[in-house]
Short mmCIF file of C-alpha atoms in Angstrom, two decimals:
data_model
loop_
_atom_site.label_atom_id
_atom_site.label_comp_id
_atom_site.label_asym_id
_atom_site.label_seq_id
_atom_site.Cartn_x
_atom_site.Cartn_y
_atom_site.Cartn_z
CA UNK A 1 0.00 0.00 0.00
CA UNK A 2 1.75 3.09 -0.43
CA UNK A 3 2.58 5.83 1.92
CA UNK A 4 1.74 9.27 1.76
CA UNK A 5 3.07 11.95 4.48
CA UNK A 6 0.72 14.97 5.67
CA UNK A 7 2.60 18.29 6.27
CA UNK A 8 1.07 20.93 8.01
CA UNK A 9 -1.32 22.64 10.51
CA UNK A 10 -3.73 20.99 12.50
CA UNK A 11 -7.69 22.17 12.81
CA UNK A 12 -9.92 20.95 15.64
CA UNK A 13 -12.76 20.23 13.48
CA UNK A 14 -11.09 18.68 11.50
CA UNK A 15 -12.81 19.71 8.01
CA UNK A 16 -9.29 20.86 6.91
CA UNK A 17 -5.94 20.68 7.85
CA UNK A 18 -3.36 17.67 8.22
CA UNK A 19 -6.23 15.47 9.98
CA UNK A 20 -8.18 15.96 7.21
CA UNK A 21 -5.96 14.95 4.39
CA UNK A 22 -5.36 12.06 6.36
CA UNK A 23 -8.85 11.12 6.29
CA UNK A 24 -8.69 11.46 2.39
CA UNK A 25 -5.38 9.77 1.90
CA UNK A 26 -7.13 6.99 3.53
CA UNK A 27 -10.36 6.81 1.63
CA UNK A 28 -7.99 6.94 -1.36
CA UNK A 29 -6.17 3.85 -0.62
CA UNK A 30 -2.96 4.84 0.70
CA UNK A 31 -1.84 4.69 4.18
CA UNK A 32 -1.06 8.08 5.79
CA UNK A 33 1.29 9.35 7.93
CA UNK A 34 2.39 13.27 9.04
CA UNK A 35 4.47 16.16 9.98
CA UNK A 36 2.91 18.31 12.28
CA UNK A 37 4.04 21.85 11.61
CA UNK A 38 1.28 24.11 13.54
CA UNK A 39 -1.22 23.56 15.80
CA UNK A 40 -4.34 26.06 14.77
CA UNK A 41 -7.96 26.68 17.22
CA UNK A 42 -10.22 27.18 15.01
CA UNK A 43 -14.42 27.30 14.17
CA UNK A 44 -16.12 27.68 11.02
CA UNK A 45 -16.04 31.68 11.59
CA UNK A 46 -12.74 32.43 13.23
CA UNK A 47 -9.06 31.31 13.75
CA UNK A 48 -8.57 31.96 17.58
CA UNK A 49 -5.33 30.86 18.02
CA UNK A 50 -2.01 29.77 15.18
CA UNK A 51 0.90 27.88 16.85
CA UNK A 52 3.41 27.46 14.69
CA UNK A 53 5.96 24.19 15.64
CA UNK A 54 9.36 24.95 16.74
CA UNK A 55 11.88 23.59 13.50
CA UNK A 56 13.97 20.50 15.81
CA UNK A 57 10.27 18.95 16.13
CA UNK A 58 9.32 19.36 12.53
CA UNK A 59 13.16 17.54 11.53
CA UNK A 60 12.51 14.99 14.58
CA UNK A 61 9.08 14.12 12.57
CA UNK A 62 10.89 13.74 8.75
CA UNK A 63 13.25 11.48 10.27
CA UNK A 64 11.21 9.92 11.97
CA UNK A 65 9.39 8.80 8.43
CA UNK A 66 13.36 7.84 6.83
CA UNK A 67 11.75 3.82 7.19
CA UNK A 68 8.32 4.75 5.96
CA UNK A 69 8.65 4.41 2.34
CA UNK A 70 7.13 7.62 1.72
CA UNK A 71 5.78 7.83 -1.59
CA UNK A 72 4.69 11.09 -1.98
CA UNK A 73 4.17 14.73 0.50
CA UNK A 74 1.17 16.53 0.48
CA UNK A 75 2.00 20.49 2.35
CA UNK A 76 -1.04 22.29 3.33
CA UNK A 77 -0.94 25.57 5.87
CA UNK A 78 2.55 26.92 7.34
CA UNK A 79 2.85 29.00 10.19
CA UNK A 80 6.14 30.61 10.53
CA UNK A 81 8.80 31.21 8.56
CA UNK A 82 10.92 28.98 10.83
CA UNK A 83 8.04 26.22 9.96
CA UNK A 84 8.92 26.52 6.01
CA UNK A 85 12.03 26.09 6.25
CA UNK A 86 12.11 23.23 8.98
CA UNK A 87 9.26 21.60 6.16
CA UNK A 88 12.13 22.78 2.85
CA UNK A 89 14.86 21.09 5.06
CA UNK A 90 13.25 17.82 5.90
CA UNK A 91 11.96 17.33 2.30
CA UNK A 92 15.67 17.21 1.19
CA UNK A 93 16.32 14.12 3.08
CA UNK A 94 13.38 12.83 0.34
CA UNK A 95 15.03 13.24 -2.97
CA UNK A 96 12.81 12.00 -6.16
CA UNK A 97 9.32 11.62 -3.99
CA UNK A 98 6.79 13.85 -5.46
CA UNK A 99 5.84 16.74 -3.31
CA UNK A 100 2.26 18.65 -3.14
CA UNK A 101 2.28 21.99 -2.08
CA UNK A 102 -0.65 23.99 -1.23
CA UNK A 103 -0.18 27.60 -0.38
CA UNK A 104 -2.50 27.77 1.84
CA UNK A 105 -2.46 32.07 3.17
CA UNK A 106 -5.54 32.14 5.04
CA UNK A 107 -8.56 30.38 6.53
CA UNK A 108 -11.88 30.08 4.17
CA UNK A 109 -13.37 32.72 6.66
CA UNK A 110 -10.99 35.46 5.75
CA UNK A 111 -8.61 35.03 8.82
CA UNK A 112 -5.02 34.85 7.72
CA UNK A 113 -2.89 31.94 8.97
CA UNK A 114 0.55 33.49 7.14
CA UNK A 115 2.07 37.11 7.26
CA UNK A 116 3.73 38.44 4.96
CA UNK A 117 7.08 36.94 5.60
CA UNK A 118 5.97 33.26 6.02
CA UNK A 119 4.67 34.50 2.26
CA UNK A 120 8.13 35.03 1.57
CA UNK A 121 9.43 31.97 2.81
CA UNK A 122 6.81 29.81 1.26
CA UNK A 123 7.84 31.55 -2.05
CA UNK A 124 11.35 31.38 -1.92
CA UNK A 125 12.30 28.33 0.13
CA UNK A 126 9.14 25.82 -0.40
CA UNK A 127 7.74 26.74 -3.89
CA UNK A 128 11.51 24.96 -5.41
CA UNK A 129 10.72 21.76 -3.50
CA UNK A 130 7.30 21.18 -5.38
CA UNK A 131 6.82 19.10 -7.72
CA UNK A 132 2.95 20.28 -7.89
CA UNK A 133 1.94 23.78 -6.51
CA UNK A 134 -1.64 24.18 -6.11
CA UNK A 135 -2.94 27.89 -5.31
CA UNK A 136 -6.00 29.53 -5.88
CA UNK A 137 -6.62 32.73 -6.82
CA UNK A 138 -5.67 35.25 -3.84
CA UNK A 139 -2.50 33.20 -3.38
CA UNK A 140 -1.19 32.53 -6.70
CA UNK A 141 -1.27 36.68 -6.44
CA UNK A 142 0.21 36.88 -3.24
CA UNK A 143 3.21 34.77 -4.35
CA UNK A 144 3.40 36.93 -7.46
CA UNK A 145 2.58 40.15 -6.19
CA UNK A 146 0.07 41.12 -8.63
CA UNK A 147 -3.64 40.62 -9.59
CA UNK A 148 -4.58 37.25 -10.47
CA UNK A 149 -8.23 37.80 -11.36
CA UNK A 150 -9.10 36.39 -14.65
CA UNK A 151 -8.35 33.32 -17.16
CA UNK A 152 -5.77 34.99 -18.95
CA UNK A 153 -4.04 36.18 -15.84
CA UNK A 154 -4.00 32.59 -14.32
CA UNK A 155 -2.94 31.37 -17.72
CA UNK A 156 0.43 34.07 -17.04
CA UNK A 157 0.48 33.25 -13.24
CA UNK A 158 1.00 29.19 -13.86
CA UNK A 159 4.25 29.55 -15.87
CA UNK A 160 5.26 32.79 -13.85
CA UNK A 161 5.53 30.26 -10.44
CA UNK A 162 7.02 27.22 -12.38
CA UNK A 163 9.94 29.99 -13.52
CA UNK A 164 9.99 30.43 -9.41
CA UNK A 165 11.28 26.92 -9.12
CA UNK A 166 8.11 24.67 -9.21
CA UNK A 167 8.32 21.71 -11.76
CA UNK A 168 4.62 21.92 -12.37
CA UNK A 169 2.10 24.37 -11.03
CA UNK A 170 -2.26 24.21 -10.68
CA UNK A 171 -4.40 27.64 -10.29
CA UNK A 172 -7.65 26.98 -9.45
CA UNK A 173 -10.14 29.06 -10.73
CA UNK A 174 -12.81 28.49 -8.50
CA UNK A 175 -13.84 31.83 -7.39
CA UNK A 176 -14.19 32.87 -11.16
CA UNK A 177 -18.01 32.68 -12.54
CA UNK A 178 -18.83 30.41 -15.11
CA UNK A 179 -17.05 26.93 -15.01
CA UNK A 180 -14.88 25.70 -12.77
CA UNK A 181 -11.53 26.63 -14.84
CA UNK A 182 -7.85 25.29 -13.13
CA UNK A 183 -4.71 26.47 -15.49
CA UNK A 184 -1.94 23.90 -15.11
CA UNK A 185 1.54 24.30 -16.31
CA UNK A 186 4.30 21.79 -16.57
CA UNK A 187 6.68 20.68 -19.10
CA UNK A 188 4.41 19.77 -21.86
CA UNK A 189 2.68 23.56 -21.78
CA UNK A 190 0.09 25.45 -20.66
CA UNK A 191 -3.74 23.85 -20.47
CA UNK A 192 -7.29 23.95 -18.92
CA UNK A 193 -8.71 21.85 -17.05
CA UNK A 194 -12.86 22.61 -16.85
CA UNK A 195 -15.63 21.18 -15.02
CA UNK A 196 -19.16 22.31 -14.23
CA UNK A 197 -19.57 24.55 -11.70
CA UNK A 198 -21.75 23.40 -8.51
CA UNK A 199 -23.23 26.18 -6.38
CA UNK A 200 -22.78 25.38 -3.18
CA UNK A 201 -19.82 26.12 -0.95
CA UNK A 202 -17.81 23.47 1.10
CA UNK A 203 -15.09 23.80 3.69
CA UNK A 204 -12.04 21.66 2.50
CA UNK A 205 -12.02 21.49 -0.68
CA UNK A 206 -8.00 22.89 -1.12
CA UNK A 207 -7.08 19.93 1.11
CA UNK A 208 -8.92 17.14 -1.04
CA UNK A 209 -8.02 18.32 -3.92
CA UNK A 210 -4.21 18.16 -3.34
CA UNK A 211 -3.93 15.38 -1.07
CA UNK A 212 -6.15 13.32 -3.58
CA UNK A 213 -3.64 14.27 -6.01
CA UNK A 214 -0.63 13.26 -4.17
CA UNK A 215 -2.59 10.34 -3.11
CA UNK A 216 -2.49 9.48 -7.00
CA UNK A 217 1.02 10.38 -7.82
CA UNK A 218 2.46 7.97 -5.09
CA UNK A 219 0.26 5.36 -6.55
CA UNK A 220 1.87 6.06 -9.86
CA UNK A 221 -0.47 8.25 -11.90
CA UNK A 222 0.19 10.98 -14.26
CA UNK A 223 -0.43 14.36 -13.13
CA UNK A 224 -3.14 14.98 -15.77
CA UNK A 225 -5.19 11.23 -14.63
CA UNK A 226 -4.25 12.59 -10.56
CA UNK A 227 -5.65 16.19 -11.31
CA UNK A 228 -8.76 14.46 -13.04
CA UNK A 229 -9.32 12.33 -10.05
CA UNK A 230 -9.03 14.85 -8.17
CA UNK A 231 -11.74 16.85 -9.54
CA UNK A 232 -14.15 14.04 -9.36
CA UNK A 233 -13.78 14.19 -5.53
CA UNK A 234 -14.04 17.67 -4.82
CA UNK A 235 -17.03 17.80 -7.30
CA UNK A 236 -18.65 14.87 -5.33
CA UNK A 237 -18.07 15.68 -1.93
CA UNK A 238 -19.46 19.23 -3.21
CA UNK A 239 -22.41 17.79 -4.33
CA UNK A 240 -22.76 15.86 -1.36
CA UNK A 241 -21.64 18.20 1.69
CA UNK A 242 -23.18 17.94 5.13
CA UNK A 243 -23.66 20.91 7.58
CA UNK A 244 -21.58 20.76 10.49
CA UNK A 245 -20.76 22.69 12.99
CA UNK A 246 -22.17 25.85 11.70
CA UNK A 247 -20.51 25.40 8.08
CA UNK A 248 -20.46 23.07 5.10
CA UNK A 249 -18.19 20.11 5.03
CA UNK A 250 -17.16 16.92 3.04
CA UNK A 251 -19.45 14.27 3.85
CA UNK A 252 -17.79 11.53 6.50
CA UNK A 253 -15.51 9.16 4.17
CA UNK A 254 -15.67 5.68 5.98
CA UNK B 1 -23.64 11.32 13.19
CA UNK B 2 -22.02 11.44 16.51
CA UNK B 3 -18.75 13.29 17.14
CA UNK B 4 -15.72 12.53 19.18
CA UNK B 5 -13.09 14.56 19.77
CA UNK B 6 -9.56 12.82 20.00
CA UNK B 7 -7.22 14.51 22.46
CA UNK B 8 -3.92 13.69 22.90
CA UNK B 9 -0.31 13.71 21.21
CA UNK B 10 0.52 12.80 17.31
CA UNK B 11 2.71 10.30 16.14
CA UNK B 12 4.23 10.89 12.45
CA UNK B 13 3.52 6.78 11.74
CA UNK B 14 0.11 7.11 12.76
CA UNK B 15 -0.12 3.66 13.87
CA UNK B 16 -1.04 5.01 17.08
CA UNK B 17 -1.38 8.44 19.03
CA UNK B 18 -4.66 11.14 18.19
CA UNK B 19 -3.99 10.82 14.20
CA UNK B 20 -4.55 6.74 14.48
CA UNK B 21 -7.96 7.44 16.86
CA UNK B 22 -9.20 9.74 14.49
CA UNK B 23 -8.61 6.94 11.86
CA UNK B 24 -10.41 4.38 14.12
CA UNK B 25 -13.47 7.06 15.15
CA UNK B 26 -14.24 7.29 11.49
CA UNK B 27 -14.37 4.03 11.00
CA UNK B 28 -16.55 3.72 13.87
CA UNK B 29 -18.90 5.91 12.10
CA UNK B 30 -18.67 8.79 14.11
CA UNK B 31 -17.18 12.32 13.09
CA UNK B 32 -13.55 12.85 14.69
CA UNK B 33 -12.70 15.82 15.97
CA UNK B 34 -9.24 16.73 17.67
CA UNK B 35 -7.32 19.06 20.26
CA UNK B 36 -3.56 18.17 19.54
CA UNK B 37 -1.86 18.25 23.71
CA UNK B 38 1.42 17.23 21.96
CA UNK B 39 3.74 16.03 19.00
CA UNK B 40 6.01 13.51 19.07
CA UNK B 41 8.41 12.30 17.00
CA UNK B 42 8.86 8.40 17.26
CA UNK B 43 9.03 5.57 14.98
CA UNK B 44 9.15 1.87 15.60
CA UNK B 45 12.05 1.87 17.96
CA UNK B 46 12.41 5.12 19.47
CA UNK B 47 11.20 8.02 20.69
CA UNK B 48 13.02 10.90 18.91
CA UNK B 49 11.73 13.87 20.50
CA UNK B 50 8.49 15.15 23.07
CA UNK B 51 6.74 18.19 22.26
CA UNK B 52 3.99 19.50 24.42
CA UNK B 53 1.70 22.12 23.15
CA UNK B 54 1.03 25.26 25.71
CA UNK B 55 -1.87 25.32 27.71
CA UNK B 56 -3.17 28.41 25.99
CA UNK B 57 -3.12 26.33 22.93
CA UNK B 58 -4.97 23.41 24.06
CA UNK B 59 -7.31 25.63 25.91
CA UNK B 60 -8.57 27.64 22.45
CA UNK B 61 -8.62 24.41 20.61
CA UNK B 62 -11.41 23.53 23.26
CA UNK B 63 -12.80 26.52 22.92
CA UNK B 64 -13.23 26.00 18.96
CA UNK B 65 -15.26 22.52 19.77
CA UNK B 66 -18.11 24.09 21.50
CA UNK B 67 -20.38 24.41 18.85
CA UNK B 68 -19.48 21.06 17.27
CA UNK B 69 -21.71 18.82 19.17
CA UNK B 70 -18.80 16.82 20.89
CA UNK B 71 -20.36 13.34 22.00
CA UNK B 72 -17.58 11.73 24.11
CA UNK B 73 -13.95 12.35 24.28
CA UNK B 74 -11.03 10.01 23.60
CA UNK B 75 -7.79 11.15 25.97
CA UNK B 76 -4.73 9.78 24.84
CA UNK B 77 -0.94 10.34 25.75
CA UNK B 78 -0.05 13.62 27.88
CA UNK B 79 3.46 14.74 27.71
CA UNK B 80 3.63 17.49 30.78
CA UNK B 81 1.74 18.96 33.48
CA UNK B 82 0.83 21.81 31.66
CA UNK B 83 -0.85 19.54 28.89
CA UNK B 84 -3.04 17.31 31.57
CA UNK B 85 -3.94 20.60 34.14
CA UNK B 86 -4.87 22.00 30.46
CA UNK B 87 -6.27 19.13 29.33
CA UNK B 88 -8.50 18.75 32.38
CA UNK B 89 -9.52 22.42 32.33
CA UNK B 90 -10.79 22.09 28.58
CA UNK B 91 -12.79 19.27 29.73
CA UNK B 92 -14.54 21.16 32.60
CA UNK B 93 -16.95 22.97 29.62
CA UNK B 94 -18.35 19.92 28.31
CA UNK B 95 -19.93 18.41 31.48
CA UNK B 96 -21.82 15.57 31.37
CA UNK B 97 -19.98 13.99 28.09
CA UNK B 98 -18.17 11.07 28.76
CA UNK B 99 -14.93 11.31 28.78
CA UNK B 100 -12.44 8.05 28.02
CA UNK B 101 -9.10 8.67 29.60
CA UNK B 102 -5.77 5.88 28.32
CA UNK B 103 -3.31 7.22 30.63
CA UNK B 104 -0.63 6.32 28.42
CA UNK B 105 3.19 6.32 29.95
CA UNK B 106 5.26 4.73 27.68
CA UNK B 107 5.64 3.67 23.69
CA UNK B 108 5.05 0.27 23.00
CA UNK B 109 9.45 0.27 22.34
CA UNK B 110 9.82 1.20 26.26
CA UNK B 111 10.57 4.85 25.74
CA UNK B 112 8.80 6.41 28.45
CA UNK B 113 6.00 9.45 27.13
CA UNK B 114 5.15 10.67 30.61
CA UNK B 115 7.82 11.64 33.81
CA UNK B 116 6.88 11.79 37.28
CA UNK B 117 5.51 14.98 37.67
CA UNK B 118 3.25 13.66 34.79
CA UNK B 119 1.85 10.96 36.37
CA UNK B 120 1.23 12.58 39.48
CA UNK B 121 -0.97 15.03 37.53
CA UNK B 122 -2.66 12.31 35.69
CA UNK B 123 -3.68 10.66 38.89
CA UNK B 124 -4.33 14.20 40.87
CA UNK B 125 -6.25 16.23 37.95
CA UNK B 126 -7.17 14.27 35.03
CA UNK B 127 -8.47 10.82 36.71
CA UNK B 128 -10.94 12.74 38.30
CA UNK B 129 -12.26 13.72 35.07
CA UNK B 130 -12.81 10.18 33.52
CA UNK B 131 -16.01 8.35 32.54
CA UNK B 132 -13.63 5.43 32.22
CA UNK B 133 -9.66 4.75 32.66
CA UNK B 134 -8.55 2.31 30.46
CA UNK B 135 -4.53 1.55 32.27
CA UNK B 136 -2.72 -1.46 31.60
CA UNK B 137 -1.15 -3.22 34.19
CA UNK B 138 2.23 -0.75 34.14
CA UNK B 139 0.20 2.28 33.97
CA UNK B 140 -2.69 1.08 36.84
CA UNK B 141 0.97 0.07 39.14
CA UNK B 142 2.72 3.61 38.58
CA UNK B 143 -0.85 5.50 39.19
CA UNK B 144 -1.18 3.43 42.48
CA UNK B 145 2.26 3.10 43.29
CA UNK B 146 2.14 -0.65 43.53
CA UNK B 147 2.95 -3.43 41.48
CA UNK B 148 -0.33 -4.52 39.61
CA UNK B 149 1.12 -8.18 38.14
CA UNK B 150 -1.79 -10.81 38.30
CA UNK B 151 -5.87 -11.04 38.17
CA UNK B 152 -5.68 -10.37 42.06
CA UNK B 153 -4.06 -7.18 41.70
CA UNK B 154 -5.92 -6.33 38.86
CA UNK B 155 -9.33 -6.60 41.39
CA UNK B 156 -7.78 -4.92 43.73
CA UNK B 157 -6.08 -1.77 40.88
CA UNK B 158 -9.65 -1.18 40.02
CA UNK B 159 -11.63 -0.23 42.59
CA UNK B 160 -8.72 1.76 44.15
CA UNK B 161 -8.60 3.24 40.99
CA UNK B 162 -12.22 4.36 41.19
CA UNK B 163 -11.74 5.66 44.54
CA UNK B 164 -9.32 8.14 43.37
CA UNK B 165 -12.22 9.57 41.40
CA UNK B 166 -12.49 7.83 37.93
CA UNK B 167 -16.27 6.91 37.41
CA UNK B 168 -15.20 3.12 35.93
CA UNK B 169 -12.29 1.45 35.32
CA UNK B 170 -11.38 -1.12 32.65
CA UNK B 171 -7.52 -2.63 33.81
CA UNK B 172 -6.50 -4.52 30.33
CA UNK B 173 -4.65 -7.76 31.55
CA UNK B 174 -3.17 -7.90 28.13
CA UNK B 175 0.35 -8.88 28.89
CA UNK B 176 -0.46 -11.67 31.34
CA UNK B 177 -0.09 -15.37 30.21
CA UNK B 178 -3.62 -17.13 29.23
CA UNK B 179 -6.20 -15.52 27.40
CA UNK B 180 -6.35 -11.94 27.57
CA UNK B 181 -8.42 -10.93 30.65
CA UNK B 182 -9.46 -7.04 31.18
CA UNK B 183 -11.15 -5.85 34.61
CA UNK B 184 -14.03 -3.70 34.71
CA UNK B 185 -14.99 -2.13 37.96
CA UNK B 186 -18.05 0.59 38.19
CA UNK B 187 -21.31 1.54 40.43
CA UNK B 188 -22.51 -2.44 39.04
CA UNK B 189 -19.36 -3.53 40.92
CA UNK B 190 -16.25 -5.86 39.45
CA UNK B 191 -16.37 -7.88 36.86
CA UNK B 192 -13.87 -9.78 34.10
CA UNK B 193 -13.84 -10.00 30.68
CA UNK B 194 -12.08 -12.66 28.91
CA UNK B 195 -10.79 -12.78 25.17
CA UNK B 196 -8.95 -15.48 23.55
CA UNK B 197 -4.97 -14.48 23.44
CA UNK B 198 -3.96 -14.25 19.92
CA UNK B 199 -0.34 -14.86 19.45
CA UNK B 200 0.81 -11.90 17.95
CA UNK B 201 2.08 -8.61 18.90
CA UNK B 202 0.32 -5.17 17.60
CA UNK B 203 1.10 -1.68 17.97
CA UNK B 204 -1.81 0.78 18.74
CA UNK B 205 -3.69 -1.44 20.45
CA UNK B 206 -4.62 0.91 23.81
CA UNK B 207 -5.54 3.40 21.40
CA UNK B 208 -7.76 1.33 19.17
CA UNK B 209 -9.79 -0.39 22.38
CA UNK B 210 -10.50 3.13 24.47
CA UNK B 211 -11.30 5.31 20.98
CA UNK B 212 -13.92 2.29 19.51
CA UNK B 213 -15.17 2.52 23.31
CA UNK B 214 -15.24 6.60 22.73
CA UNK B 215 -16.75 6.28 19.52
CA UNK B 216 -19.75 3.77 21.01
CA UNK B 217 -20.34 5.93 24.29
CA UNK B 218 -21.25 8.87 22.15
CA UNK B 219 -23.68 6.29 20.02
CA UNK B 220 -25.12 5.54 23.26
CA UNK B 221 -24.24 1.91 24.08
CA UNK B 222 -24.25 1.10 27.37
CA UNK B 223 -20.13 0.53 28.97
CA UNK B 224 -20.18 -3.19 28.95
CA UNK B 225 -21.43 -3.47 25.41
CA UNK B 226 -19.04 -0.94 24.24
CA UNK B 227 -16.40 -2.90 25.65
CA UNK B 228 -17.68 -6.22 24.31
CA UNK B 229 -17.56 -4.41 20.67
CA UNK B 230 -14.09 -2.62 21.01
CA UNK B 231 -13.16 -6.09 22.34
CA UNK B 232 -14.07 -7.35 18.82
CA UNK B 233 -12.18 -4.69 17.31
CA UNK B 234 -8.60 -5.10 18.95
CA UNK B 235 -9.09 -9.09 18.05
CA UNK B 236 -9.93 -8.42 14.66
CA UNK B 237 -7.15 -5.85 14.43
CA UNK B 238 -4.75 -8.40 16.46
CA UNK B 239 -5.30 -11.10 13.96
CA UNK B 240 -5.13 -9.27 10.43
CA UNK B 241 -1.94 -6.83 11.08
CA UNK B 242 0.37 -5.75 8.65
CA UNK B 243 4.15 -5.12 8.22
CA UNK B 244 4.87 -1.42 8.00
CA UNK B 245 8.29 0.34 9.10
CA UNK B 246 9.16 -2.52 10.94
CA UNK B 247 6.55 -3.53 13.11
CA UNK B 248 3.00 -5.15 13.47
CA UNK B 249 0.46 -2.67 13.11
CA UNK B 250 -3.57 -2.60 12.44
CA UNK B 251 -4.62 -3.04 8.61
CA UNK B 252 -5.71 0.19 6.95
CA UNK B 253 -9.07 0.87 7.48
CA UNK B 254 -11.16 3.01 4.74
#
């Protein structure tokens, strides 16, 4: 079965976060494990508390994982810039294994989980160890420092953050009306990926969609099949989302 | 669907610690839900490093679960004062949920999780708070300060462990010779429960018997039937392990 590791920041209710991926890496099949890099409090409206993880713990955690047979990292949320590069550092140790990132800036509710110089950090320390980087909108701007608003502008942003080190890179057009529109950008070029839009908002859906995907790639997919995948998820657990706690969430994946 | 809320320390392997209950809580059926007291870094042999989370931490993750319908709590591993007295205080807002306390001490390799100071805070602040303690025989003989060895002790552990405030008491008999006996003491009085040993050696084991017991509290089973099911579970587990980094651990559940 293969192995995929969980990077990141901890939420209490779960919908997101590390416990969450893990919850998807194991509905997809592989068995997961995890680096805890922050420790968030959290609800549906607020972020009450961040604690970022001091850097010895995070490298104590990668090593840790040396026996593992790790076949692939999915990185959500960073704290600190001491966090992202405790997360660059251990990564080395893992030369070859394909590596997720997901930018994440701030919590769906607005709340910011990085300042500006864990933004920094994430762009000039973590963005070379990806071999996928997966931001949305508002973050694919932040780590380009410029408006990011509109098909053609993700279209320049995706080749604009693989020329900042990452070997392929996914904007996801999701706050765009109309279809569902993510630009990828990799060796072969520049395409779209488009699926139908469903109107309903859901809590989560930045974690599924990139730990499905490295869920994929350590089973051996392409990144075009893993992306696909991928969208079938989110689209489903869209379609299917269950109120909780005061928000809308994946449904439970036994 | 019921929720639990896993409290305790990570382990990167995730064959045991918070990350595994979470695993085994959804599987249960029930929605996990987390506060994260501590991080560890261990793998099969060793514990690499301990690192508690501050109280204000823990506290504000407890503070984010009020409004998520928390059914029972699971209480794993506790790495410092701090973390229990913090741990206990959190618990103090959600009276009347039961709460399932596995006053863990040591890894399964020997490495010990919890010092002195720890214990005497499990056994002064947290026992107190527990619907049921689940100790082993080590664990029951360092909370009482006597050596807890055979099915006479084990009698004995229980009730004493009661009086020191812990509503029941389940003392798991585990690593005794014969088939596997556990000790239940509550307001019904003492009684035993007896599973056929299975010859083989797991890791996770505490964690997977007191979070299936958790996860069937907050579905309202009574405590002996919960037992009897998570009974089920740690056989089932016992008997169908896998190899992974170099030791015996429960088969991925999805």
């Amino acid at each position: 079965m293969p192995v995929v590791a969980a990077v990141g920041t901890t939420h209490p209710l779960a919908f997101a976060g590390v416990t969450f991926a893990m919850q998807v890496l194991a509905r997809e099949g592989v068995r997961p494990v995890c680096v805890i890099a922050g420790v968030s409090a959290q609800d549906a409206r607020s972020v009450l508390r961040r604690t970022p993880l001091d850097a010895a713990t995070i490298a104590a955690q990668f090593d840790a994982l040396r026996e593992a047979g790790v076949g692939a990292f999915h990185v959500g949320a960073l704290l600190s810039t001491d966090a992202v590069r405790a997360v660059a550092a251990g990564l080395a140790a893992f030369a070859g294994v394909p590596v997720v990132v997901d930018p994440v800036l701030a919590a769906t509710g607005g709340d910011p989980l990085a300042d500006d110089a864990t933004v920094a950090a994430l762009r000039d320390v973590l963005l070379p160890c990806a071999t996928l980087l997966t931001p949305n909108l508002d973050e694919a701007g932040a780590l380009l420092e410029r408006s990011v608003r509109d098909l053609d502008a993700m279209r320049d942003a995706a080749p604009a953050l693989r020329a900042r080190g990452a070997r392929a890179v996914l904007v996801k057009g999701g706050h765009l009306a109309g279809d569902a529109i993510d630009v990828v950008s990799d060796d072969a070029g520049v395409r779209t990926f488009r699926t139908p839009r469903i109107a309903n908002v859901l809590r989560g859906t930045g974690d599924l969609l990139a730990a499905t995907i490295a869920a994929s790639l350590a089973s051996g997919a392409t990144l075009d099949d893993a992306i696909v995948h991928a969208h079938t998820r989110v689209a489903d657990a869209i379609a299917h989302g269950v109120l909780f706690a005061g928000t809308r969430v994946a449904p439970e994946t036994r």
